CSV table of C-alpha atoms and ligand atoms in Angstrom, one decimal:
chain,number,residue,atom,x,y,z
R,855,MET,CA,-0.1,-0.1,0.0
R,856,GLY,CA,1.2,3.5,-0.6
R,857,ALA,CA,2.4,5.9,1.3
R,858,LYS,CA,0.2,8.9,3.0
R,859,LEU,CA,0.8,12.4,2.5
R,860,THR,CA,-0.1,15.6,4.3
R,861,VAL,CA,1.0,18.6,2.1
R,862,MET,CA,1.2,22.0,3.6
R,863,ILE,CA,1.1,25.2,1.5
R,864,SER,CA,0.7,29.2,1.6
R,865,GLY,CA,0.6,30.3,-1.9
R,866,GLY,CA,0.1,28.9,-5.4
R,867,GLY,CA,0.5,25.8,-5.1
R,868,SER,CA,2.3,24.8,-8.3
R,869,ASN,CA,4.4,22.0,-6.6
R,870,LEU,CA,1.2,20.7,-4.8
R,871,LYS,CA,0.0,20.4,-7.9
R,872,ALA,CA,3.0,18.4,-9.5
R,873,LEU,CA,2.6,16.3,-6.7
R,874,ILE,CA,-1.5,15.6,-7.2
R,875,ASP,CA,-0.4,14.8,-10.7
R,876,ALA,CA,2.5,12.5,-9.9
R,877,CYS,CA,0.3,10.6,-7.2
R,878,ALA,CA,-2.4,10.3,-9.9
R,879,ASN,CA,-0.1,8.9,-12.7
R,880,HIS,CA,1.8,6.4,-10.2
R,881,THR,CA,5.0,8.7,-10.5
R,882,ILE,CA,4.9,8.7,-6.7
R,883,ASP,CA,3.5,5.8,-5.1
R,884,ALA,CA,1.2,7.6,-2.5
R,885,GLU,CA,-1.9,9.4,-2.0
R,886,ILE,CA,-2.3,13.0,-0.5
R,887,ILE,CA,-4.8,12.7,2.6
R,888,ALA,CA,-4.7,16.1,3.6
R,889,VAL,CA,-3.8,19.7,2.2
R,890,MET,CA,-3.2,22.2,5.1
R,891,ALA,CA,-2.9,26.1,4.3
R,892,ASP,CA,-1.9,28.7,7.0
R,893,ARG,CA,-3.9,31.3,5.1
R,894,GLU,CA,-6.3,31.7,2.4
R,895,CYS,CA,-4.5,31.1,-0.9
R,896,ALA,CA,-5.0,29.9,-4.6
R,897,GLY,CA,-3.2,26.6,-4.1
R,898,LEU,CA,-6.1,25.1,-2.2
R,899,ASN,CA,-8.1,24.9,-5.7
R,900,HIS,CA,-6.1,22.3,-6.5
R,901,ALA,CA,-7.2,20.2,-3.6
R,902,VAL,CA,-10.6,21.1,-4.0
R,903,SER,CA,-10.5,19.8,-7.8
R,904,ALA,CA,-8.7,16.6,-6.7
R,905,HIS,CA,-11.0,16.1,-3.9
R,906,ILE,CA,-8.6,16.2,-1.4
R,907,PRO,CA,-9.8,16.8,2.0
R,908,PHE,CA,-8.0,20.4,2.8
R,909,TYR,CA,-8.1,22.7,6.0
R,910,GLN,CA,-7.1,26.2,6.5
R,911,ILE,CA,-5.6,26.8,10.1
R,912,ASP,CA,-4.7,30.6,10.2
R,913,ARG,CA,-1.4,31.8,11.1
R,914,LYS,CA,-2.8,34.8,13.0
R,915,LEU,CA,-4.6,32.4,15.4
R,916,PRO,CA,-2.9,32.9,19.0
R,917,ARG,CA,0.4,30.7,19.0
R,918,GLU,CA,-0.9,28.0,21.3
R,919,GLN,CA,-4.3,27.8,19.4
R,920,PHE,CA,-2.3,27.4,16.1
R,921,ILE,CA,-0.4,24.7,17.3
R,922,ASP,CA,-3.3,22.7,18.8
R,923,SER,CA,-5.3,23.2,15.8
R,924,LEU,CA,-2.1,21.9,13.5
R,925,GLN,CA,-1.6,18.9,15.7
R,926,ARG,CA,-5.2,17.9,15.8
R,927,THR,CA,-5.8,18.3,12.2
R,928,ILE,CA,-2.9,16.6,10.6
R,929,PRO,CA,-4.1,13.0,9.9
R,930,GLU,CA,-2.4,10.2,12.0
R,931,GLN,CA,-2.0,7.9,9.2
R,932,THR,CA,0.7,10.3,7.7
R,933,ASP,CA,4.0,9.1,6.6
R,934,LEU,CA,5.3,12.1,5.2
R,935,ILE,CA,4.6,15.9,5.8
R,936,ILE,CA,5.7,17.9,2.6
R,937,LEU,CA,6.0,21.6,3.2
R,938,ALA,CA,5.6,23.3,-0.4
R,939,GLY,CA,5.6,26.7,-0.1
R,940,TYR,CA,4.6,27.0,3.4
R,941,LEU,CA,5.9,30.0,5.2
R,942,SER,CA,4.6,29.7,8.7
R,943,ILE,CA,7.1,28.2,11.2
R,944,ILE,CA,6.8,24.5,12.3
R,945,PRO,CA,6.0,24.1,15.9
R,946,ALA,CA,8.5,22.2,17.9
R,947,ALA,CA,6.5,19.6,19.0
R,948,LEU,CA,5.4,18.7,15.4
R,949,ILE,CA,9.1,18.4,14.2
R,950,ASP,CA,9.7,16.1,17.2
R,951,ALA,CA,6.5,14.2,16.6
R,952,TYR,CA,7.6,13.3,12.9
R,953,PRO,CA,11.7,12.9,12.9
R,954,GLN,CA,12.7,12.8,9.5
R,955,ARG,CA,9.2,12.8,7.9
R,956,ILE,CA,8.8,16.5,7.2
R,957,ILE,CA,10.3,17.7,4.4
R,958,ASN,CA,10.6,21.1,2.8
R,959,LEU,CA,11.3,22.8,-0.8
R,960,HIS,CA,13.5,25.3,-1.0
R,961,PRO,CA,14.4,27.7,-3.8
R,962,SER,CA,18.2,28.0,-3.7
R,963,LEU,CA,21.0,25.9,-3.3
R,964,LEU,CA,21.1,25.4,0.3
R,965,PRO,CA,23.1,26.3,2.6
R,966,LYS,CA,23.3,29.3,0.5
R,967,PHE,CA,20.4,31.9,0.6
R,968,GLY,CA,18.3,30.3,3.4
R,969,GLY,CA,17.3,31.5,6.7
R,970,ALA,CA,14.9,34.0,8.0
R,971,GLY,CA,13.7,36.3,5.9
R,972,MET,CA,14.7,34.0,2.9
R,973,TYR,CA,11.6,33.5,0.9
R,974,GLY,CA,10.0,34.1,-2.4
R,975,LEU,CA,11.6,36.8,-4.7
R,976,ARG,CA,13.8,37.8,-1.9
R,977,VAL,CA,16.2,34.8,-2.4
R,978,HIS,CA,16.5,35.2,-6.2
R,979,GLN,CA,17.1,38.7,-5.7
R,980,ALA,CA,20.0,37.9,-3.1
R,981,VAL,CA,21.1,35.3,-5.5
R,982,LEU,CA,21.4,37.9,-8.3
R,983,ASP,CA,23.2,40.6,-5.8
R,984,ALA,CA,25.8,38.2,-4.9
R,985,GLY,CA,26.6,37.8,-8.6
R,986,GLU,CA,26.1,33.9,-8.6
R,987,THR,CA,26.4,32.2,-11.9
R,988,GLN,CA,24.4,28.9,-10.5
R,989,SER,CA,21.4,28.9,-8.3
R,990,GLY,CA,18.8,26.1,-7.8
R,991,CYS,CA,16.3,24.3,-5.4
R,992,SER,CA,16.8,22.0,-2.6
R,993,VAL,CA,14.4,19.3,-0.6
R,994,HIS,CA,15.8,19.0,3.1
R,995,TYR,CA,14.5,17.4,6.1
R,996,VAL,CA,12.7,19.8,8.6
R,997,ASP,CA,14.5,20.5,12.1
R,998,HIS,CA,14.7,22.9,14.5
R,999,GLY,CA,16.5,25.8,12.8
R,1000,ILE,CA,15.0,27.8,9.6
R,1001,ASP,CA,16.3,25.7,6.2
R,1002,THR,CA,19.2,24.2,8.3
R,1003,GLY,CA,17.9,20.3,8.0
R,1004,GLU,CA,20.0,18.0,6.4
R,1005,VAL,CA,19.9,18.6,2.5
R,1006,ILE,CA,18.2,15.2,0.7
R,1007,ALA,CA,18.3,16.3,-2.8
R,1008,GLN,CA,19.3,19.4,-5.0
R,1009,ALA,CA,18.8,20.8,-8.6
R,1010,GLU,CA,21.0,23.2,-9.9
R,1011,VAL,CA,19.7,26.3,-12.6
R,1012,PRO,CA,22.0,28.4,-14.2
R,1013,VAL,CA,21.7,32.3,-13.7
R,1014,HIS,CA,21.7,34.3,-17.0
R,1015,PRO,CA,23.3,37.6,-17.3
R,1016,ASP,CA,19.8,39.3,-18.2
R,1017,ASP,CA,18.0,37.6,-15.4
R,1018,ASP,CA,15.7,39.6,-12.9
R,1019,ALA,CA,14.3,38.0,-9.8
R,1020,GLN,CA,11.1,36.9,-11.6
R,1021,ARG,CA,12.8,35.2,-14.5
R,1022,LEU,CA,15.2,33.5,-12.1
R,1023,GLN,CA,12.1,32.5,-9.9
R,1024,GLN,CA,10.3,31.0,-13.0
R,1025,ARG,CA,13.3,28.9,-14.1
R,1026,VAL,CA,13.9,27.6,-10.7
R,1027,GLN,CA,10.2,26.8,-10.2
R,1028,GLN,CA,10.4,24.5,-13.3
R,1029,GLN,CA,13.0,22.4,-11.7
R,1030,GLU,CA,11.3,22.5,-8.1
R,1031,HIS,CA,8.4,20.5,-9.5
R,1032,ALA,CA,10.7,17.9,-10.9
R,1033,LEU,CA,12.8,17.7,-8.0
R,1034,LEU,CA,10.2,17.6,-5.6
R,1035,THR,CA,8.0,14.7,-7.3
R,1036,ARG,CA,11.5,12.6,-7.7
R,1037,THR,CA,12.5,13.0,-4.1
R,1038,VAL,CA,8.9,12.5,-2.6
R,1039,ALA,CA,8.9,9.3,-5.1
R,1040,ASP,CA,12.2,8.0,-3.8
R,1041,LEU,CA,11.1,8.4,-0.1
R,1042,CYS,CA,7.8,7.0,-0.4
R,1043,HIS,CA,9.4,3.8,-2.1
R,1044,THR,CA,11.8,3.6,1.0
R,1045,PHE,CA,8.7,3.6,3.1
R,1046,THR,CA,6.7,1.0,1.4
R,1047,HIS,CA,9.8,-1.0,1.4
R,1048,LYS,CA,10.4,-0.8,5.0
R,1049,THR,CA,6.7,-1.2,5.8
R,1050,ASN,CA,6.4,-4.4,3.4
R,1051,GLN,CA,9.5,-5.8,5.3
R,1052,GLN,CA,8.0,-5.2,8.7
R,1053,ASP,CA,4.8,-7.0,7.4
R,1054,THR,CA,6.9,-10.4,6.2
R,1055,PRO,CA,6.8,-13.0,8.7
R,1056,SER,CA,10.8,-14.1,9.5
J,1098,GRF,C1,8.3,27.7,-4.2
J,1098,GRF,O1,9.3,28.5,-5.0
J,1098,GRF,C2,9.2,27.3,-3.3
J,1098,GRF,O2,10.8,27.0,-3.1
J,1098,GRF,C3,9.1,28.1,-1.9
J,1098,GRF,O3,7.6,28.4,-2.2
J,1098,GRF,C4,7.4,28.4,-3.7
J,1098,GRF,C5,6.0,27.9,-3.6
J,1098,GRF,O4,5.2,27.9,-5.1
J,1098,GRF,N1,9.3,27.2,-0.6
J,1098,GRF,P1,4.0,27.2,-5.2
J,1098,GRF,O5,3.0,27.7,-4.3
J,1098,GRF,O6,4.4,25.3,-4.9
J,1098,GRF,O7,3.5,27.5,-6.4
């Protein structure tokens, strides 16, 4: 049986859409069982179209209430939590409850251009300001820092001399969809393999 995924978003949800498509065409052996957003966002429409249960837990709730709602809403059967453009800080208790089972997508070649305030176009502008000739994207495990967890996979994207932050962002996003899909497929394969081994009588 395939893995069970919960995807968390804050924005347009193009990476969520890539995951939905990859599960539908069996590139990923998994089912997305919940989509969670921390604000009203266009990405939730992808969950609606795919008939996936979705939840909006407002980041502006008092912190304790936010944490509590988040923990109660994430389905218990979740094997892997995927932060696909999710902008709120993940509570420590949730990280501890899912060791090496929460992953994040970041639009740079970590450890470069990560950390507090590094999201969206700011990342790409910082890459251009630093005169980098290569950028890219990373998928990493979530630990207690911001963008500091172990990197699982990366894809490189060239920076062109005439790039502005928007153009670079678009090129990186195309790679993100492929990188995230590939990485989640690999992780799900590992989960399924481990579960099958545990189910096999010795
Ligand atoms: C991506 O660029 C991702 O790297 C970052 O947020 C963006 C989300 O894009 N963390 P989308 O909502 O999946 O279109």
